[in-house]
Coordinates of C-alpha atoms in Angstrom, one line a residue:
X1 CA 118.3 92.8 90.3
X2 CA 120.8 95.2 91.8
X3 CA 118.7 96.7 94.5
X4 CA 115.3 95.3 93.1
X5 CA 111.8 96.3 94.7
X6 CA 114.4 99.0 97.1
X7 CA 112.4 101.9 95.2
X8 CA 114.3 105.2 94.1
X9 CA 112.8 106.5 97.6
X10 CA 114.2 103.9 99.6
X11 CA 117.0 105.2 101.3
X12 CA 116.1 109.0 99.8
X13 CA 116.1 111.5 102.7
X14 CA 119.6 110.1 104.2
X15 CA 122.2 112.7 104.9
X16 CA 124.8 112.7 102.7
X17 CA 128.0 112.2 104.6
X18 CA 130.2 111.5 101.6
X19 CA 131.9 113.7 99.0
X20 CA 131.9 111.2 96.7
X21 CA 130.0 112.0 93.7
X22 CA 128.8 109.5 91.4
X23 CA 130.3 111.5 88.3
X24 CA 133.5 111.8 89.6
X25 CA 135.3 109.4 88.0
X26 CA 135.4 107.7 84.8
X27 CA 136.7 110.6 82.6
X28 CA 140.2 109.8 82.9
X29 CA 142.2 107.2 80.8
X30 CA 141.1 103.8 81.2
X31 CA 144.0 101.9 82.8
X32 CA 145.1 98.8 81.5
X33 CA 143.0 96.4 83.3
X34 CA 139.8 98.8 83.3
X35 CA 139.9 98.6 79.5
X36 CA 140.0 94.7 79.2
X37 CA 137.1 94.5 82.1
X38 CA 135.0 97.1 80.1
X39 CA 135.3 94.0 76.8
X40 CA 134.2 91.9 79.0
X41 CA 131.6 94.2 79.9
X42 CA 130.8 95.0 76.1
X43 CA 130.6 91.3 75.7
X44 CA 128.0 90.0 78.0
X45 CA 125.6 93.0 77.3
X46 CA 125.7 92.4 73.1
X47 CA 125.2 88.6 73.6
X48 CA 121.4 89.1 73.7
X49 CA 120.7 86.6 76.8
X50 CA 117.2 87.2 76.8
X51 CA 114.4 84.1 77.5
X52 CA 112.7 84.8 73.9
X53 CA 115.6 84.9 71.4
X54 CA 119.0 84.8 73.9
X55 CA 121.3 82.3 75.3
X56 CA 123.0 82.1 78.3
X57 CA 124.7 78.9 77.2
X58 CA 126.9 80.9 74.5
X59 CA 127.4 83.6 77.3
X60 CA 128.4 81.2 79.6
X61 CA 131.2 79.8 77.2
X62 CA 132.5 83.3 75.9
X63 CA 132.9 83.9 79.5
X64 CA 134.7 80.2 80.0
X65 CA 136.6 80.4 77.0
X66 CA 138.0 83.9 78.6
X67 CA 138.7 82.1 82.2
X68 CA 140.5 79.2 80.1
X69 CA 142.8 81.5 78.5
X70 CA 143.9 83.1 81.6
X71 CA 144.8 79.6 82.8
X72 CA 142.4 77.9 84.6
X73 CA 142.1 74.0 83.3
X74 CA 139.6 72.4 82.1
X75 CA 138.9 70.6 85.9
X76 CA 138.7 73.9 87.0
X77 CA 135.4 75.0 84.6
X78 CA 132.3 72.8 84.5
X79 CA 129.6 73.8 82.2
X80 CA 125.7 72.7 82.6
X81 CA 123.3 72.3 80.5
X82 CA 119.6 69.8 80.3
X83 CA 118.2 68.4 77.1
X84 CA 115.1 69.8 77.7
X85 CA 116.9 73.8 77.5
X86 CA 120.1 73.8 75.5
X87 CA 120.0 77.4 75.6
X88 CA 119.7 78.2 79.4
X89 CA 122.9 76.5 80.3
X90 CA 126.0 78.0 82.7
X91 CA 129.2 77.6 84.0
X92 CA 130.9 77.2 87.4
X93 CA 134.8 78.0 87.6
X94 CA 136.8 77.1 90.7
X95 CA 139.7 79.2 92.1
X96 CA 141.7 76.6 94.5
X97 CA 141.9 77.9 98.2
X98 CA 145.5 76.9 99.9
X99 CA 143.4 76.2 103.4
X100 CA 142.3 72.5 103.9
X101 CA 139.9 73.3 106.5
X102 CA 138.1 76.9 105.0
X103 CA 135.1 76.2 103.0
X104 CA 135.1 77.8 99.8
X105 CA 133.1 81.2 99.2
X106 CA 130.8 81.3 96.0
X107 CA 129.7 84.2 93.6
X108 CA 126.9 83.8 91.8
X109 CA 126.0 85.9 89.2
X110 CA 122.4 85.3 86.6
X111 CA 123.0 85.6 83.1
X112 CA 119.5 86.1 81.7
X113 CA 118.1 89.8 81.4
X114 CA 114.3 91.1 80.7
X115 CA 113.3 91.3 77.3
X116 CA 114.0 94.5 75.2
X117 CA 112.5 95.8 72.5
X118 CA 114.9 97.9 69.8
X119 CA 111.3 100.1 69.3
X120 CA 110.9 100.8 72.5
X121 CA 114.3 102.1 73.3
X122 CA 116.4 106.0 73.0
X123 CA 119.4 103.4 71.8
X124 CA 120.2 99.5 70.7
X125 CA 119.4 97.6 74.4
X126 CA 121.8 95.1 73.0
X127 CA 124.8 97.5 72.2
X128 CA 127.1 98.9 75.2
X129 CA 127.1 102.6 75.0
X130 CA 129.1 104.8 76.9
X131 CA 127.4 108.6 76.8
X132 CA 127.4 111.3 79.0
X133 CA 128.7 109.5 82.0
X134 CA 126.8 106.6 81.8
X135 CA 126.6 102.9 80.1
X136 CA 123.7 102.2 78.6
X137 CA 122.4 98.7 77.8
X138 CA 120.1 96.0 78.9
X139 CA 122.0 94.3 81.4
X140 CA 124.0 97.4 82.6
X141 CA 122.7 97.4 86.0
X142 CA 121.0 93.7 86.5
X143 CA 122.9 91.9 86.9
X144 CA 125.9 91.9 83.8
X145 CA 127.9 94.5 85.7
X146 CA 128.4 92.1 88.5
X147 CA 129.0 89.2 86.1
X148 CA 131.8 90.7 84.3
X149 CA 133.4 91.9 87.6
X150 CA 133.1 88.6 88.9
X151 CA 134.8 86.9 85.6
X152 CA 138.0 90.1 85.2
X153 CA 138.3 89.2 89.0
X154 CA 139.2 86.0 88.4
X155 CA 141.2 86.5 85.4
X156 CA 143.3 89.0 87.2
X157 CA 143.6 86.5 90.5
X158 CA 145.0 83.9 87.9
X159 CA 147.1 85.6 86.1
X160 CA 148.8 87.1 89.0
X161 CA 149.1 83.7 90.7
X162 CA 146.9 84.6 93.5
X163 CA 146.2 81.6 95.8
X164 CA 143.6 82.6 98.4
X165 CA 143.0 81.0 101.5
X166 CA 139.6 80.1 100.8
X167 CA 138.7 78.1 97.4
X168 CA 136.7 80.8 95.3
X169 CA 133.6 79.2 93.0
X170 CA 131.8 81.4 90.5
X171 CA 128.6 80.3 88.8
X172 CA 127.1 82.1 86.4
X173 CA 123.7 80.8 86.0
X174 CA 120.7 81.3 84.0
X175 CA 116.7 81.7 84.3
X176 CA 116.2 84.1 87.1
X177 CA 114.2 87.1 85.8
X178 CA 111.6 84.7 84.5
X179 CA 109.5 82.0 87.3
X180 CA 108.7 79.3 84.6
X181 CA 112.2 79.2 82.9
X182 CA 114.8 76.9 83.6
X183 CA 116.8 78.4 86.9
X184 CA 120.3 77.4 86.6
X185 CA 120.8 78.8 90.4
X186 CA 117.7 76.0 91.5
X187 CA 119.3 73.2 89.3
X188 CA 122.9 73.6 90.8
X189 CA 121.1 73.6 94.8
X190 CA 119.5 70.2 93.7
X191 CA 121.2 68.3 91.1
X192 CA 125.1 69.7 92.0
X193 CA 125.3 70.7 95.2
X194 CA 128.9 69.6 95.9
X195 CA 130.1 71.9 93.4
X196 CA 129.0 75.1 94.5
X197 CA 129.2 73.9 98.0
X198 CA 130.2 77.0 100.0
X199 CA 130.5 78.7 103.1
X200 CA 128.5 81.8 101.8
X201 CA 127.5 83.3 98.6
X202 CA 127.8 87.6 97.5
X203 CA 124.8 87.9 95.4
X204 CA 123.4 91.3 93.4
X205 CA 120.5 93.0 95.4
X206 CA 122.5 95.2 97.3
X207 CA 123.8 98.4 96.2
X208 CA 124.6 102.1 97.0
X209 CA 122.2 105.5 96.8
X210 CA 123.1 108.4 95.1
X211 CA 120.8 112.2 95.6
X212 CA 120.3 114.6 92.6
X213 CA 123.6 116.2 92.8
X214 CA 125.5 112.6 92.4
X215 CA 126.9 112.6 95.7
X216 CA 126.7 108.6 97.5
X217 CA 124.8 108.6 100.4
X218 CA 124.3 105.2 101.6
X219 CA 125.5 101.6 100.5
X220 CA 123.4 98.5 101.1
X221 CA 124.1 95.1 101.7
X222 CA 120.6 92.6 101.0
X223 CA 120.9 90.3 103.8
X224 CA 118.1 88.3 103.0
X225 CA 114.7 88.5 100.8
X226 CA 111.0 88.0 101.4
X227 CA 109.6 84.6 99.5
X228 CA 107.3 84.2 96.7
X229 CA 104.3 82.4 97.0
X230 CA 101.3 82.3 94.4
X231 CA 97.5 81.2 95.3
X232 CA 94.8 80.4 92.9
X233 CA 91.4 82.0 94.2
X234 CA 88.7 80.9 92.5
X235 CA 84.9 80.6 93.1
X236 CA 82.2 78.3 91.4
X237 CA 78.7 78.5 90.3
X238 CA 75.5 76.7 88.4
X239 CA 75.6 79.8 86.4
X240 CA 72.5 80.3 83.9
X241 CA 71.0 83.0 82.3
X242 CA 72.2 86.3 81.8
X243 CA 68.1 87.7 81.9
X244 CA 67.9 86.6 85.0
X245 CA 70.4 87.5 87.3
X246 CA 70.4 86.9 91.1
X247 CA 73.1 88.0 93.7
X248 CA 74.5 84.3 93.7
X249 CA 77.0 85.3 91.2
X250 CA 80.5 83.7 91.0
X251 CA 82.4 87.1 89.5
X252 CA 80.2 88.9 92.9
X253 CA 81.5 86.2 95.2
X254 CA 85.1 86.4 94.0
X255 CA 85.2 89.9 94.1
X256 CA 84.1 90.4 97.9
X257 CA 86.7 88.4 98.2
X258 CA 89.5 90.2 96.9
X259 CA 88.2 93.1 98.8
X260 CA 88.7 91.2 101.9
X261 CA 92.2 90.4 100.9
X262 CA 92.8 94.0 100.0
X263 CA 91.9 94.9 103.3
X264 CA 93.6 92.6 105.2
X265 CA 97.0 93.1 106.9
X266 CA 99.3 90.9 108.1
X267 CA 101.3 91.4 111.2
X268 CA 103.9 93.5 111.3
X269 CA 107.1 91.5 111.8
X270 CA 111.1 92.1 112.5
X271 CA 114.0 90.5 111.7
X272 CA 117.5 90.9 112.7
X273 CA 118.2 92.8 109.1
X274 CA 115.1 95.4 109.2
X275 CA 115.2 96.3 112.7
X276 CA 119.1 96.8 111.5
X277 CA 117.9 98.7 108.6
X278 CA 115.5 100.8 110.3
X279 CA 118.1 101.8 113.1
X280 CA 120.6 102.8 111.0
X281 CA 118.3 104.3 108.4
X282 CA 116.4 106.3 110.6
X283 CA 119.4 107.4 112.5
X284 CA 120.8 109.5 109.2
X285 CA 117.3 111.2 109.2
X286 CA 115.7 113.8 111.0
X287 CA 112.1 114.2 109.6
X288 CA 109.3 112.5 111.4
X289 CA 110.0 109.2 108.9
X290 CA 113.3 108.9 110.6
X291 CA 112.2 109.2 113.6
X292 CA 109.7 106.6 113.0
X293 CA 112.1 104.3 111.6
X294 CA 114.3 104.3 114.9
X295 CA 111.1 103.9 117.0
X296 CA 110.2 100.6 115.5
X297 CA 113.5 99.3 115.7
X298 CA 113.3 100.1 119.5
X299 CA 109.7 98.8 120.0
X300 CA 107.6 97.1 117.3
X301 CA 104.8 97.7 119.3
X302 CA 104.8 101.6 118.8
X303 CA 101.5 102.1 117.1
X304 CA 102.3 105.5 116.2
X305 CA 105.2 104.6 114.4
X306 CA 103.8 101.7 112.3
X307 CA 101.0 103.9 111.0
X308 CA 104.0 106.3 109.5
X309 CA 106.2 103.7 108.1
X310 CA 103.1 102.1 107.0
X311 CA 102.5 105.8 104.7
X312 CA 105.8 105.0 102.1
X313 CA 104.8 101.7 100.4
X314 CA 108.0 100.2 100.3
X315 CA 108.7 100.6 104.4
X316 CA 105.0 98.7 104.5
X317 CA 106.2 95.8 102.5
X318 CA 109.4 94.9 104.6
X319 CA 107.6 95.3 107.8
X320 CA 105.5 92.3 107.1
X321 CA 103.9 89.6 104.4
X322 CA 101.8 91.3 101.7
X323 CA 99.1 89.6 99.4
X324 CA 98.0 91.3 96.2
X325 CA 95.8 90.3 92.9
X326 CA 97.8 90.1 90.1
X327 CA 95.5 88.6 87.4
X328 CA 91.8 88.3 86.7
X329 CA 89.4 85.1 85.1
X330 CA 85.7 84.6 84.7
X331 CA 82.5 83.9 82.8
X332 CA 82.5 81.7 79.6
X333 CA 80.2 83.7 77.6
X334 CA 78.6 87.2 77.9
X335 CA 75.1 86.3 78.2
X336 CA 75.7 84.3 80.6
X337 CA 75.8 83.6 84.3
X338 CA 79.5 82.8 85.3
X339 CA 80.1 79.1 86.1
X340 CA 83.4 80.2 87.8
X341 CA 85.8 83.0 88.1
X342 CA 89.3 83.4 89.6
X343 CA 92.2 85.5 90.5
X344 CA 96.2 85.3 91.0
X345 CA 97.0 86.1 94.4
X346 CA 100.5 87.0 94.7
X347 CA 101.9 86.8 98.3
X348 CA 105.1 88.1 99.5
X349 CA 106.3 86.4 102.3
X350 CA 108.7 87.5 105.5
X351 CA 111.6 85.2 106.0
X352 CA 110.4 82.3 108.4
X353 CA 106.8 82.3 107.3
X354 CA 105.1 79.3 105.9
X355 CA 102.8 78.2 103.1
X356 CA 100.5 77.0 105.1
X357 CA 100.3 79.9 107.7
X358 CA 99.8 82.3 104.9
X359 CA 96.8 80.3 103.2
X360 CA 95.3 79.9 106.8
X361 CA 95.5 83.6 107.7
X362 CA 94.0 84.3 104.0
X363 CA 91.1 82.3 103.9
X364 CA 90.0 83.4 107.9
X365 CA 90.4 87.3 106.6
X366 CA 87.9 86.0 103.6
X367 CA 85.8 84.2 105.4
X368 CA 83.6 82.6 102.7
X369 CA 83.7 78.9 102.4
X370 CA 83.1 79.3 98.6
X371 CA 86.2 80.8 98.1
X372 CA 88.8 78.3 97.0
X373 CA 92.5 78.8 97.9
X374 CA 95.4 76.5 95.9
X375 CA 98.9 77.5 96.5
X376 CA 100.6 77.0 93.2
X377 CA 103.8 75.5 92.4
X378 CA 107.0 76.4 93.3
X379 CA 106.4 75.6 96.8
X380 CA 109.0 76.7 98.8
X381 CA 109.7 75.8 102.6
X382 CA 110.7 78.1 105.6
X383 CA 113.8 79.6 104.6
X384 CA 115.8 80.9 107.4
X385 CA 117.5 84.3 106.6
X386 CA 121.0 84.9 106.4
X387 CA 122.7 86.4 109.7
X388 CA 124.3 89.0 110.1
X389 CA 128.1 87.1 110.4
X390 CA 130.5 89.1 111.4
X391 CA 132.9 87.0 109.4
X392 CA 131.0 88.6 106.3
X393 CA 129.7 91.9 107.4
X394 CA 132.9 93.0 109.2
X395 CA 134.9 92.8 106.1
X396 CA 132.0 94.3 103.3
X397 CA 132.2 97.2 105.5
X398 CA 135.6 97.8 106.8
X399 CA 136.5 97.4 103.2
X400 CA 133.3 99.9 102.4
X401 CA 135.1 102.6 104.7
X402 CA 138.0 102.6 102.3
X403 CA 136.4 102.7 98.9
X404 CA 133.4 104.8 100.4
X405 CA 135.0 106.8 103.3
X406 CA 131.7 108.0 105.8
X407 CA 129.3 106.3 103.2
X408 CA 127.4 103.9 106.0
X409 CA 126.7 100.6 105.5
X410 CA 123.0 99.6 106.1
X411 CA 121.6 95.9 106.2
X412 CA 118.7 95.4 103.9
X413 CA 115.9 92.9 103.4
X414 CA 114.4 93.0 99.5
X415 CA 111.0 93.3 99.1
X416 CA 111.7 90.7 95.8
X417 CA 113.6 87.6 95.0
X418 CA 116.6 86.6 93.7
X419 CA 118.7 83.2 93.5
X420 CA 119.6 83.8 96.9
X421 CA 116.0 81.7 97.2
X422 CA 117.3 79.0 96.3
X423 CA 120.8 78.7 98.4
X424 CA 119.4 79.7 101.4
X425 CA 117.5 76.6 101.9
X426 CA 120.4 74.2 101.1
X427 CA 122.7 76.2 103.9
X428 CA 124.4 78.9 101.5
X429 CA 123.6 81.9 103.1
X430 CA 123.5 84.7 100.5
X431 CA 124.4 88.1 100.3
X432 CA 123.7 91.0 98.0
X433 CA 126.4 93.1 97.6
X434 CA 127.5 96.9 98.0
X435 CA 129.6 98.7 95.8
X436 CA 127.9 99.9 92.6
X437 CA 124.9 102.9 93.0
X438 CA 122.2 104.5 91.4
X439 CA 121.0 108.0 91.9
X440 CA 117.3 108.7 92.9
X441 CA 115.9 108.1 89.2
X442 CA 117.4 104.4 89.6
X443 CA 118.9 102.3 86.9
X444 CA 116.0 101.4 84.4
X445 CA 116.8 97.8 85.2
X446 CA 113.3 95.7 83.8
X447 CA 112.9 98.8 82.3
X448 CA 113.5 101.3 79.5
X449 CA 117.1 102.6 78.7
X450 CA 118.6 100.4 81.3
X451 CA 121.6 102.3 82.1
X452 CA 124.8 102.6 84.8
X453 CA 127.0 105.5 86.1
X454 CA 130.5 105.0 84.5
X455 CA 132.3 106.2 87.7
X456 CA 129.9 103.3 89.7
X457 CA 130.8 100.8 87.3
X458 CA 134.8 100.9 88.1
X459 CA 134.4 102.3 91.7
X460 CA 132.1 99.6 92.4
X461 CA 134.3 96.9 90.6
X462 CA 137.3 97.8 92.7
X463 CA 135.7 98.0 96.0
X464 CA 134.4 94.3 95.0
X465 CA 137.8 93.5 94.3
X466 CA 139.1 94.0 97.1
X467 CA 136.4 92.6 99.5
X468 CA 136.5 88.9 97.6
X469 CA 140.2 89.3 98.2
X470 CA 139.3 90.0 101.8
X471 CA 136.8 87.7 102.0
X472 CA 138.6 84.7 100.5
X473 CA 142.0 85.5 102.9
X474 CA 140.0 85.8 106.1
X475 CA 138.7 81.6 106.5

C-alpha cells in the first residue's frame, strides 16, 4: 500500500524544487550489493503470495533461510503460523541493540499482494521485469519493494557486524490486502506482543511524488490512517404481492435511506498530521487550492476554504469521516413485495472517532426508525494517532535532505488502512515511510501492470538505509 487512497492528484500542483528526476538513475552497473538486493527483489515478486493460490509461509522462509545464512541464529528468527492457515504464516527476525535501556524499533512489512490475473496483464504479474526504466510485477510497489529492502538491510547490517544502539525487529507478516484473511500483523499485536515490542514501527503508506517530466517533487511520510468501520443497513417488511403495490416498500424505505446517508456530511475535523499536511502542501502552491489548503490549516472555521478543498475528492476524505454504500440486497422473488432489503455501509473514520459516535450521527442524519444499523465485525476502538515525535520525524527528514536535497517532507494521513491499525492500539505507533515515488500515473498497485521506477527502487532503498541506521543509533 505504498501511498494507498493518496490519489495520483494528491500532492500534483506542488512546485518542483528538486532536480532529481525519477529516470535518473538505474542505467549504470549494478553494484555489488544492488545486484544481490534486486534477487531478493526477483524472489519475493515470483513467489506468487496471493490469498487464492499463494503463500506467504514459503515467502516468509526463503526470506529466513536468506537472514540465516548471513548469520543470524536460529533465536534470532521466529516463524508463525495457526493450524487453521498453514499458508498465511510469517517471520520476525531480531537484530540485537547494544543499549539496555532503548527499546527496540520494528519494520513491518505485509507479504500478501492482490490477486493477478496472467489474462489480464501486458506481461507475467508473477515474473520481475526490468523494461524501459521500470520493474514490472505484482508486488513491485505494495509492498515487496519495502520487504526486500527491509530483508538486504539486515543482511548487509550482519554481515558487516553492525551492532546498533537500538535492537532492530522485522516482521514480515501476511493477510493485509484482504479483511477476512488471516492478518499476521493483528495476530502478532494479540497473541506475541513481546516479540515485536517496540518503540515505533516504519510502515509502507508513505512515499514520494514524481510530475510528467520525472522530476520528485514531494516526499511523504503517513503518520497515521483513518479506521474502517462496516454497518449493515437493512429494512424489513410483510411484503406481499407484487399486483398490488403500496408505498410501504422495504427496497423504497432503504433507498431513502441511502439518500440520506449520501447527503450527509460529517464534520470537518483536524489533526496534528493534516493541518501539517495542509500547511506545508499548500505553501508549495500558488493556485486558489493552495491557498485554500493553508487557510484551513490556519482556521478550520473558514467556510470559504472548506467548500474548495471539499471540490478534489481526496482533500474531502482527510478532512473528516466519510460513509458510503458499497453493496446492495433485497426481494426474494420478482413478483413479489420485498420482505427485507439491505446495504453495506462502509464508513471511514478520522483518528479518535468511535463506533458508536459514527452509528449515532448515521442513524439521526436517516431519521427513520425502520432503518436498522449493525456495525459489523472487526470492531475496532479509538485509536490515537501517531505524533509527530521529533525523535522520528527529525531524523526521516534530515536524512531526506541528503538523499532528496530541497524535496520537502510533508506529513500525511491515508485515506485507507494498513497494519499500522493494528499496532497503534497496542502503543506501536506506526509510520509509513518516504523514500520510493511514483510519478502522476501512480504505480498500478491493486491494479493492472503493477510496476516501479528502477531509479526509485535503489534511490529509495538507500535513503531507507540510512535512516534505519539513523534511527536505530539515535535511542
Amino acid at each position: 500500500m505504498i501511498g494507498r487512497m493518496l490519489g495520483a492528484g494528491l500532492l500534483a500542483g506542488l512546485v518542483a524544487v528538486s532536480g532529481l528526476a525519477a529516470g535518473a538513475a538505474g542505467a549504470a552497473e549494478l553494484r555489488p550489493d544492488q545486484a544481490r538486493f534486486r534477487e531478493i527483489y526477483k524472489e519475493l515478486v515470483e513467489t506468487n503470495t496471493t490469498l487464492s493460490v499463494g503463500s506467504c509461509t514459503q515467502a516468509a522462509a526463503k526470506m529466513g533461510a536468506r537472514l540465516k545464512a548471513a548469520g543470524f541464529a536460529d533465536d534470532q528468527l521466529t516463524y508463525y503460523a495457526v493450524p487453521e492457515h498453514p499458508k498465511d504464516g510469517g517471520l520476525v527476525a531480531v537484530l540485537p541493540g547494544s543499549s539496555r535501556t532503548a527499546k527496540a524499533m520494528l519494520l513491518l512489512g505485509h507479504l500478501d499482494v492482490v490477486e493477478a490475473r496472467r489474462a489480464d496483464w501486458t506481461r507475467d504479474p508473477f515474473v520481475l521485469i526490468e523494461e524501459n526504466g521500470y520493474f514490472y510485477g505484482r508486488g513491485t510497489a505494495d509492498m515487496k519493494v519495502i520487504d526486500a529492502t527491509w530483508v538486504d538491510m539486515l543482511i548487509r547490517f550482519k554481515e558487516a557486524r553492525y551492532v546498533p544502539k537500538r535492537t532492530i525487529k522485522l516482521a514480515l507478516t501476511c493477510g493485509e490486502e484482504t479483511l477476512a484473511a488471516f492478518n499476521g500483523a493483528e495476530w502478532l499485536a494479540k497473541n506475541r506482543r513481546a516479540l515485536i515490542d517496540a518503540e515505533f514501527a516504519l510502515n509502507e503508506g508513505g512515499g514520494g511524488r514524481a510530475d510528467a517530466a520525472g522530476k520528485l517533487q514531494t516526499q511523504g511520510v503517513q503518520v497515521t490512517e483513518k479506521v474502517v468501520q462496516q454497518f449493515r443497513m437493512e429494512t424489513t417488511n410483510p411484503g406481499g404481492h407484487s399486483s398490488v403495490p403500496i408505498a410501504d416498500n422495504a427496497i423504497y424505505q432503504l433507498a431513502q435511506a441511502l439518500l440520506k446517508v449520501r447527503d450527509h456530511e460529517f464534520p470537518l475535523t483536524l489533526n496534528d498530521t493534516t493541518r501539517a499536511f495542509f500547511a506545508r502542501a499548500g505553501a508549495g502552491r500558488s493556485d486558489p487550492m493552495g491557498l485554500a489548503m493553508t487557510a484551513i490549516a490556519r482556521d478550520p472555521g473558514d467556510r470559504a476554504a472548506e467548500a474548495r478543498l471539499n471540490g478534489d475528492r481526496t482533500f474531502h476524505s482527510m478532512l473528516r469521516t466519510t460513509c458510503v454504500a458499497t453493496l446492495l440486497d433485497g426481494g426474494h422473488a420478482e413478483n413479489a413485495l420485498p420482505q427485507r432489503a439491505g446495504a453495506n455501509i462502509n464508513c471511514r473514520m478520522f483518528p479518535g472517532s468511535t463506533m458508536e459516535a459514527t452509528k449515532a450521527e448515521l442513524e439521526a442524519a436517516i431519521g427513520d426508525a425502520g432503518v436498522r444499523l449493525t456495525p459489523l465485525p472487526p470492531i475496532r476502538g479509538k485509536p490515537a494517532p501517531a505524533a509527530l515525535d521529533p525523535k522520528v520525524m527529525g531524523p526521516i527528514e534530515a536524512v531526506a535532505a541528503k538523499h532528496f536535497p530541497g524535496v520537502p517532507v510533508i506529513p500525511t494521513m491515508s485515506t485507507g488502512a494498513s497494519d499500522a491499525i493494528y499496532l497503534t492500539p497496542v502503543g506501536i505507533a506506526t509510520y509509513g515511510v518516504p523514500g520510493f515515488w511514483s510519478g502522476p500515473e501512480g504505480s498500478g498497485a491493486h491494479g493492472l501492470n503493477e510496476h516501479m521506477s528502477v531509479a526509485s527502487v535503489y534511490a529509495g532503498r538507500d535513503y531507507l538505509t540510512d535512516l534505519v541506521k539513523a534511527l536505530a543509533d539515535g535511542g
